[in-house]
PDB file of C-alpha atoms and ligand atoms in Angstrom:
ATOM      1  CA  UNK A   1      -0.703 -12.912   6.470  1.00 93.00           C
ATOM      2  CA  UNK A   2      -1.741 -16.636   6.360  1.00 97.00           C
ATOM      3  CA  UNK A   3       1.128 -19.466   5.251  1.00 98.00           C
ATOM      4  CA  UNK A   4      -0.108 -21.070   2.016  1.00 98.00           C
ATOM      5  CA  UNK A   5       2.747 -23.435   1.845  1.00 98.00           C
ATOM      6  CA  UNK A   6       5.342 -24.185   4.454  1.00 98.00           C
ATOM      7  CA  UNK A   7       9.014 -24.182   3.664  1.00 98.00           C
ATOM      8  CA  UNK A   8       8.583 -27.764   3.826  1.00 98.00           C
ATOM      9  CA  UNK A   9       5.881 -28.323   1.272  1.00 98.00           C
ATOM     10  CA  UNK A  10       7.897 -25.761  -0.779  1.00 98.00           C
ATOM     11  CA  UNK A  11      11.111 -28.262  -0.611  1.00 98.00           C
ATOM     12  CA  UNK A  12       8.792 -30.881  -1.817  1.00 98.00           C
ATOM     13  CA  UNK A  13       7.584 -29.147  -4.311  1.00 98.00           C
ATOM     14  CA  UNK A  14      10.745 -27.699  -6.017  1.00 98.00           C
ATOM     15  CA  UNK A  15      11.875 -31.344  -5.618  1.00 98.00           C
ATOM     16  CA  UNK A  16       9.084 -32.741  -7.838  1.00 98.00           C
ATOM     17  CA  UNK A  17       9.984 -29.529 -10.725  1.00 98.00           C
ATOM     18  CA  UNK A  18      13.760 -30.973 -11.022  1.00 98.00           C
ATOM     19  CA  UNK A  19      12.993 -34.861 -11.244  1.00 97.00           C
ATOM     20  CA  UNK A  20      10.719 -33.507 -13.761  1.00 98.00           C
ATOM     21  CA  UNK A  21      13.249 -31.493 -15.400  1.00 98.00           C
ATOM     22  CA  UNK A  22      16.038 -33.724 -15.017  1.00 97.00           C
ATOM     23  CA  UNK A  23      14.024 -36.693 -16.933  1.00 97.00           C
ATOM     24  CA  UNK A  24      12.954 -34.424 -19.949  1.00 97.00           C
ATOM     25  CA  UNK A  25      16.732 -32.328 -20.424  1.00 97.00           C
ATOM     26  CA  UNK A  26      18.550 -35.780 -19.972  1.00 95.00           C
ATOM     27  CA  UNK A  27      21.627 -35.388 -23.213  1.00 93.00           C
ATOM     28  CA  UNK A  28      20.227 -32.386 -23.682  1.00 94.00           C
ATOM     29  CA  UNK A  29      22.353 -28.935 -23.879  1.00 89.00           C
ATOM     30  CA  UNK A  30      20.278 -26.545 -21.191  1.00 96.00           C
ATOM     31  CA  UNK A  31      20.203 -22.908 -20.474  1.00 97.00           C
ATOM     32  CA  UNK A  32      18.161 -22.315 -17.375  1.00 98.00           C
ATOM     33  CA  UNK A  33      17.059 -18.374 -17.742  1.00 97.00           C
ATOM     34  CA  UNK A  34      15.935 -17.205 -14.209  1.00 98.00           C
ATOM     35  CA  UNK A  35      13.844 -14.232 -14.625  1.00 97.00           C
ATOM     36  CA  UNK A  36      14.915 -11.364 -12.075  1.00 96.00           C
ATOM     37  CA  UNK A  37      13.784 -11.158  -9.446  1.00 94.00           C
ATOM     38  CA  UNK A  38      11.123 -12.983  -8.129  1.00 96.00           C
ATOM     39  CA  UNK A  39      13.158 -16.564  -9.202  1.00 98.00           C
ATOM     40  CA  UNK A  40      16.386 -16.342  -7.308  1.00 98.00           C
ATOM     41  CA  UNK A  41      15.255 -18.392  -4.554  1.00 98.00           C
ATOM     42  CA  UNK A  42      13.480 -21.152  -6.970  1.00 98.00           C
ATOM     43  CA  UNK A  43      16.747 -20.417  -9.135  1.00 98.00           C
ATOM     44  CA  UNK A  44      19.249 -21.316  -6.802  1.00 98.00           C
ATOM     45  CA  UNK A  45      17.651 -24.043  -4.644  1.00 98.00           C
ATOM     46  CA  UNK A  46      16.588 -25.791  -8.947  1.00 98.00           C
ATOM     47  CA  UNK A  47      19.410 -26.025 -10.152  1.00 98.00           C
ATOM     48  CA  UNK A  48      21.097 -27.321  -7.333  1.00 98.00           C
ATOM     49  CA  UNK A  49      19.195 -30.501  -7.153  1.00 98.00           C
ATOM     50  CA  UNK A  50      19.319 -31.230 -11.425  1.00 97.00           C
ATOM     51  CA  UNK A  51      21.564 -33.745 -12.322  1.00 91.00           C
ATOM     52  CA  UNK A  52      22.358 -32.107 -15.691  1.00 94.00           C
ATOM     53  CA  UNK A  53      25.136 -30.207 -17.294  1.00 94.00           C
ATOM     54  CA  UNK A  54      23.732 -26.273 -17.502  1.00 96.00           C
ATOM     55  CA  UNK A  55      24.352 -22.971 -18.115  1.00 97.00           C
ATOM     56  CA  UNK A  56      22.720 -19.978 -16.303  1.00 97.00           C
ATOM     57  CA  UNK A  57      21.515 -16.781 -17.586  1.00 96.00           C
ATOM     58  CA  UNK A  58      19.258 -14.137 -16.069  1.00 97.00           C
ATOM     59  CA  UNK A  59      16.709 -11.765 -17.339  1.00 96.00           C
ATOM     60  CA  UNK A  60      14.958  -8.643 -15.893  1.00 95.00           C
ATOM     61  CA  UNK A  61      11.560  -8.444 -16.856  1.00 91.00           C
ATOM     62  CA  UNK A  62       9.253  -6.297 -14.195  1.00 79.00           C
ATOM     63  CA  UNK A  63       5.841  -5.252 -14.408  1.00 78.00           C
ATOM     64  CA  UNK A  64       4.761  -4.397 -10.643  1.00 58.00           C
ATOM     65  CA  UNK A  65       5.277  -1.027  -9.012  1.00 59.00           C
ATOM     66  CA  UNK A  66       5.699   0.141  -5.929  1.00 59.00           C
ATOM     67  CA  UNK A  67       3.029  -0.567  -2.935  1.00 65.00           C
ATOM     68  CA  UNK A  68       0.020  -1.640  -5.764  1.00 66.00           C
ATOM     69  CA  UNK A  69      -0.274  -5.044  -6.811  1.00 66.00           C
ATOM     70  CA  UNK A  70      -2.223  -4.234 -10.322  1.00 68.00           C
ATOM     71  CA  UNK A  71       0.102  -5.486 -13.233  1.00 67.00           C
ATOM     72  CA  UNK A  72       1.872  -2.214 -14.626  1.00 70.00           C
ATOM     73  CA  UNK A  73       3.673  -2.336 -18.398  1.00 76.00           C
ATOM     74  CA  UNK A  74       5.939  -5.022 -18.585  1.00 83.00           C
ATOM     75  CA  UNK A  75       9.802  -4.207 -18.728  1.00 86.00           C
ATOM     76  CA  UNK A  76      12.349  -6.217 -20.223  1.00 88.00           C
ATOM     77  CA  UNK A  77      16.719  -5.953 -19.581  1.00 88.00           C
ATOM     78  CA  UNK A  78      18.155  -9.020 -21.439  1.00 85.00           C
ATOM     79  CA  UNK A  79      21.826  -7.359 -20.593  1.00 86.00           C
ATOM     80  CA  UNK A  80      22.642 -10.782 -18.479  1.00 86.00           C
ATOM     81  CA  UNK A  81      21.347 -13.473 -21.130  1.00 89.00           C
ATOM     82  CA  UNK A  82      24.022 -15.503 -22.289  1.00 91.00           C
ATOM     83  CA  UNK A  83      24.221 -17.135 -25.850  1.00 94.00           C
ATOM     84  CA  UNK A  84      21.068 -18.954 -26.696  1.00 96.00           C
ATOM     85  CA  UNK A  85      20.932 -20.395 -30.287  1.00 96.00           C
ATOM     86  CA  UNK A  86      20.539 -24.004 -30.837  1.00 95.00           C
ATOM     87  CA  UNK A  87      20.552 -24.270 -27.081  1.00 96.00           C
ATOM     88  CA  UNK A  88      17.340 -25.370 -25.244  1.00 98.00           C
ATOM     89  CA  UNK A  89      15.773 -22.604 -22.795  1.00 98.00           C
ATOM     90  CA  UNK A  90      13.893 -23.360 -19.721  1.00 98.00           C
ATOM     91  CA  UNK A  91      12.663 -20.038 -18.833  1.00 98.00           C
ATOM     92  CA  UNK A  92      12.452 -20.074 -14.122  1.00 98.00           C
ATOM     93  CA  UNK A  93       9.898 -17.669 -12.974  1.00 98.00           C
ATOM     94  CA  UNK A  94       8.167 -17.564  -9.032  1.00 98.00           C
ATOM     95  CA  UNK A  95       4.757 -17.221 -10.650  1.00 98.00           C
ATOM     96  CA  UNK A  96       2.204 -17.441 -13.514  1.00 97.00           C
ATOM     97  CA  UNK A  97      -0.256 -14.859 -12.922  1.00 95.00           C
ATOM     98  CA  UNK A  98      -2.010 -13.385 -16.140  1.00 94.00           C
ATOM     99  CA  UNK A  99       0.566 -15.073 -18.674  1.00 95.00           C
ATOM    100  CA  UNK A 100       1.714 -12.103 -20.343  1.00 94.00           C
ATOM    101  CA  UNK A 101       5.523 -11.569 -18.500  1.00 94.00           C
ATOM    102  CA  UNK A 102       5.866 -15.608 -19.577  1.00 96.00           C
ATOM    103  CA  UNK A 103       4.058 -14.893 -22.883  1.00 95.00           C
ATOM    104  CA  UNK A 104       6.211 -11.688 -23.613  1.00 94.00           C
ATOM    105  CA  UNK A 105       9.611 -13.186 -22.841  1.00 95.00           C
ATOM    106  CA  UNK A 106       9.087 -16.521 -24.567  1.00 95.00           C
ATOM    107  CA  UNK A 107       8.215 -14.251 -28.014  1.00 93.00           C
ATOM    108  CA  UNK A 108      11.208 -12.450 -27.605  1.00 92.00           C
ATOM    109  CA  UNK A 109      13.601 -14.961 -26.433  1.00 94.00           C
ATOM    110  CA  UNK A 110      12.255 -16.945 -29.636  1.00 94.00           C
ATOM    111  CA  UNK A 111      13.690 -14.318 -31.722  1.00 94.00           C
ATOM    112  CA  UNK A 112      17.214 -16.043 -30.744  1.00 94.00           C
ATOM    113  CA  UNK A 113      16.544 -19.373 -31.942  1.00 97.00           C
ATOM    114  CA  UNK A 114      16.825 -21.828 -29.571  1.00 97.00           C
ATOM    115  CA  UNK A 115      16.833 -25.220 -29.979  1.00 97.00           C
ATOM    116  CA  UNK A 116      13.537 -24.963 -27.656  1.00 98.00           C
ATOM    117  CA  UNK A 117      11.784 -23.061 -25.505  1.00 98.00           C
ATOM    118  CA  UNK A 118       9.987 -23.969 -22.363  1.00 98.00           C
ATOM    119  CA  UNK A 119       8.976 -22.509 -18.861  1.00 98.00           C
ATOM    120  CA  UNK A 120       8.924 -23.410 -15.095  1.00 98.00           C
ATOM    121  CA  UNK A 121       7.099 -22.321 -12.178  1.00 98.00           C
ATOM    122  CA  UNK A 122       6.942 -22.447  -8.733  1.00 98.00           C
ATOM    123  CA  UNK A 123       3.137 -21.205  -8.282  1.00 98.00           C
ATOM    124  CA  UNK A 124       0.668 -20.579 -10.812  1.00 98.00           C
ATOM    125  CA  UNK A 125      -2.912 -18.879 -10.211  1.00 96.00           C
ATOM    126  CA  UNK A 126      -6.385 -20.416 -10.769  1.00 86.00           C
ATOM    127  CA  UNK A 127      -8.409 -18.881 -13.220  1.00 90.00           C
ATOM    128  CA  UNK A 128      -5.919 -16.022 -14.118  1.00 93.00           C
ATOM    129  CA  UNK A 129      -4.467 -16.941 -17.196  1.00 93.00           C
ATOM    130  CA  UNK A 130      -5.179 -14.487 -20.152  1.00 94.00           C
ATOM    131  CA  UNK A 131      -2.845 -15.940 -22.640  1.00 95.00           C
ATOM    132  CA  UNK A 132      -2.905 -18.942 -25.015  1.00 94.00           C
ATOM    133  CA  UNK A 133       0.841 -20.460 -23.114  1.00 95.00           C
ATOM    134  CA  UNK A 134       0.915 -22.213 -20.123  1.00 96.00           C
ATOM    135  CA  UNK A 135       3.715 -23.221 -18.347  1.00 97.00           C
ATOM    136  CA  UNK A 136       5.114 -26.400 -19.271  1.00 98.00           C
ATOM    137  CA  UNK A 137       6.553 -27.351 -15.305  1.00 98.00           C
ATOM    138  CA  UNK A 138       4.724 -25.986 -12.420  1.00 98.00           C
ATOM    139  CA  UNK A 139       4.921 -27.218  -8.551  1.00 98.00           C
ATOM    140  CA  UNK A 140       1.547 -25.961  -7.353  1.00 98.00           C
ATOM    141  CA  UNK A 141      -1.716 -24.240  -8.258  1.00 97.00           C
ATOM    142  CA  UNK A 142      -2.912 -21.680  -6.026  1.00 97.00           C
ATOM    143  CA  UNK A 143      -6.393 -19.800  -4.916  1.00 96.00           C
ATOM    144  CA  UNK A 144      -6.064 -16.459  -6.952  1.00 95.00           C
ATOM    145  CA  UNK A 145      -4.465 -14.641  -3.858  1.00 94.00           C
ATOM    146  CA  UNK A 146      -1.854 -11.944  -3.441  1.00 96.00           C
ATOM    147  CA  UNK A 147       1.309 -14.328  -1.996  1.00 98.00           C
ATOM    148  CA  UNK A 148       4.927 -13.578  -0.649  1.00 98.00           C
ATOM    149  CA  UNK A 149       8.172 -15.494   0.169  1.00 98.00           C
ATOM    150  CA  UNK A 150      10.621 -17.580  -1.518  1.00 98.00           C
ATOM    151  CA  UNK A 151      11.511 -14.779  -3.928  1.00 98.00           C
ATOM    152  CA  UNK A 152       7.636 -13.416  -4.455  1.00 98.00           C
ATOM    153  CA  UNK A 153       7.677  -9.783  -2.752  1.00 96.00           C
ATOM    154  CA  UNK A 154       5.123  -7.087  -1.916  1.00 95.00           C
ATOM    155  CA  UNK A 155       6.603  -3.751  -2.691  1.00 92.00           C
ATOM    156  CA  UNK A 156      10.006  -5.462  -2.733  1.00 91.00           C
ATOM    157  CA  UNK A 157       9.832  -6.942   0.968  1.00 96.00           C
ATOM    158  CA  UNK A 158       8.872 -10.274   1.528  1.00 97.00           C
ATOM    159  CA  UNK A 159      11.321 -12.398  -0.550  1.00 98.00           C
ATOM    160  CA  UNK A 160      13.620 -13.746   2.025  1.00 98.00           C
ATOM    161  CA  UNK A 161      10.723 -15.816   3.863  1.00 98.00           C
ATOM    162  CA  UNK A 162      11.308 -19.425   3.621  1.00 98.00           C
ATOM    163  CA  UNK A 163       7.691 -20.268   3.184  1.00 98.00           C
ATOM    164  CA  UNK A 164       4.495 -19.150   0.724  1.00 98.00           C
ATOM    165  CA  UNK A 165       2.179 -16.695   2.244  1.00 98.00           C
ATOM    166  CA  UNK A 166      -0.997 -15.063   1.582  1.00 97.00           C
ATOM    167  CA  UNK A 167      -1.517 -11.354   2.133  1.00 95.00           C
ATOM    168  CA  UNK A 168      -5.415 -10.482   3.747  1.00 88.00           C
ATOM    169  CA  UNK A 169      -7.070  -8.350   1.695  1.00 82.00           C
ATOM    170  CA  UNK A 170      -6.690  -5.361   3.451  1.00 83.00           C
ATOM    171  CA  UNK A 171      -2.924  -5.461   3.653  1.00 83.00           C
ATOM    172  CA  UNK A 172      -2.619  -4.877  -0.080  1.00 83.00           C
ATOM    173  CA  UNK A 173      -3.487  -1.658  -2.408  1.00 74.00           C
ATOM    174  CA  UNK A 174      -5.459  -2.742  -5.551  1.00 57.00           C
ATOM    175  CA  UNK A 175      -5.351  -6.667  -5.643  1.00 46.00           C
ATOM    176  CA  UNK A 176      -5.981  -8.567  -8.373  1.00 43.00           C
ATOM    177  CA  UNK A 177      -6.794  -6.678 -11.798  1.00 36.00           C
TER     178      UNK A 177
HETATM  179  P1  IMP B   1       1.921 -12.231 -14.968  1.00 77.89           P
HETATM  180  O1  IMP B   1       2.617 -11.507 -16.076  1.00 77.89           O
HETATM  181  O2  IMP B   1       0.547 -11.649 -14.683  1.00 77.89           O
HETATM  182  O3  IMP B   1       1.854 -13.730 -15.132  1.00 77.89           O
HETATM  183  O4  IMP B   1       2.700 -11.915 -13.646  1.00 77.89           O
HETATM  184  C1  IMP B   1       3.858 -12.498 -13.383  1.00 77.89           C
HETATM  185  C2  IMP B   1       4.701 -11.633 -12.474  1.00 77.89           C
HETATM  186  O5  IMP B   1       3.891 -10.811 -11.596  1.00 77.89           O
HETATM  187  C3  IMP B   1       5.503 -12.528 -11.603  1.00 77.89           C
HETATM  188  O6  IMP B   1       6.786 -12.702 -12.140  1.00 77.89           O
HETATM  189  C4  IMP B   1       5.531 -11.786 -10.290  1.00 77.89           C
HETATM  190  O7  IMP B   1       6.663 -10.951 -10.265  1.00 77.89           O
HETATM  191  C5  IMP B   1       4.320 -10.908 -10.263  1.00 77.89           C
HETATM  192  N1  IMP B   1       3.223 -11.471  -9.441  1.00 77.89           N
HETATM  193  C6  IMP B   1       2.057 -12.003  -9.875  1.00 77.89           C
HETATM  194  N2  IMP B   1       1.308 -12.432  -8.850  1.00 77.89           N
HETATM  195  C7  IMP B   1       2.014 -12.177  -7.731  1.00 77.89           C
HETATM  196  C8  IMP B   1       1.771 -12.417  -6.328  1.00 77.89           C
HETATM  197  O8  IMP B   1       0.744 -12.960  -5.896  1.00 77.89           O
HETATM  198  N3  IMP B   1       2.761 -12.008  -5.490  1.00 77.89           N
HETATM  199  C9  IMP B   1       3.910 -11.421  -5.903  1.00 77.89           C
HETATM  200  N4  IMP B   1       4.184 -11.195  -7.193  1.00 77.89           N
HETATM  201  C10 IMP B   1       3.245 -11.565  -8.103  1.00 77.89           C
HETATM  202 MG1   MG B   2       8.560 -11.537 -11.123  1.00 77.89          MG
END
């Protein structure tokens, strides 16, 4: 695997997301949702550096499986999502691919009436998007590669690496669509 973006470019990045954040929330009552599991890393390094009163919640929403990187049917636990009406939402995920996990929970998280609704990324892919959203905070736009670390896995390894890297071709089963 190459390094797309060292653990330093990373820290810069995440850096940029929360002065951005922390401008737009400012005497605003925030809910950071971190979606499981791909944004614990983003998650817990975020919120550390905004200056902001928040509340946490999580929710599980998986649509890999197992050694294949082709996007399966998207699953969805919101067990761990705390109270969310009249609150504002910033949905945390590792990465905009296609859209449709981003898409999918901001329709459903709607349904709780939040004050608003918006999403962060760490990474989102050129020329994948297939649905009308985008994300409204993202730290950098990637080639439309296969990537691990800082909470993005392969086949649930991977997550613990401190830096962004891109799998070769041959080390991944069905890449891409
Ligand atoms: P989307 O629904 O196509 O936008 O995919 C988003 C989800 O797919 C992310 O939350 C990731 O879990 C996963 N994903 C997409 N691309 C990659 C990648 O390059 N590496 C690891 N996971 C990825
Ligand atoms: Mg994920």
């Amino acid at each position: 695997m190459k390094t797309l973006l060292s653990a330093e470019e990373v820290r810069e990045g995440v850096a940029r997301l929360a002065g951005d954040i922390s401008r737009d929330y400012v005497g605003r009552s925030l809910t950071i949702v971190g979606v499981l599991t791909g944004s614990i890393v983003l998650l817990a390094d975020l919120i550390r550096l905004l200056d902001l009163p928040l509340r946490v919640g999580l929710v599980q929403a998986h649509s890999y499986r197992g050694p294949s990187t082709v996007r399966g049917a998207l699953s969805v636990n919101a067990d761990l999502m705390p109270e969310i009406a009249d609150r504002h939402v910033l949905l945390v995920d590792d990465i905009f691919d296609t859209g449709h996990t981003l898409h999918e929970l901001v329709s459903q998280l709607d349904e709780l009436q939040p004050a608003s609704i918006r999403s962060a990324v760490l990474l989102e892919k050129q020329e994948r998007r297939e649905v009308s959203l985008r994300p409204d905070y993202v730290a950098f736009e990637i080639p439309n590669k296969f990537v691990v670390g800082y909470g993005l896995d392969y086949n649930d390894q991977f997550r613990n690496l401190p830096y962004v890297a891109a799998l070769d071709d041959d080390e991944v089963a069905g890449k891409g669509e």
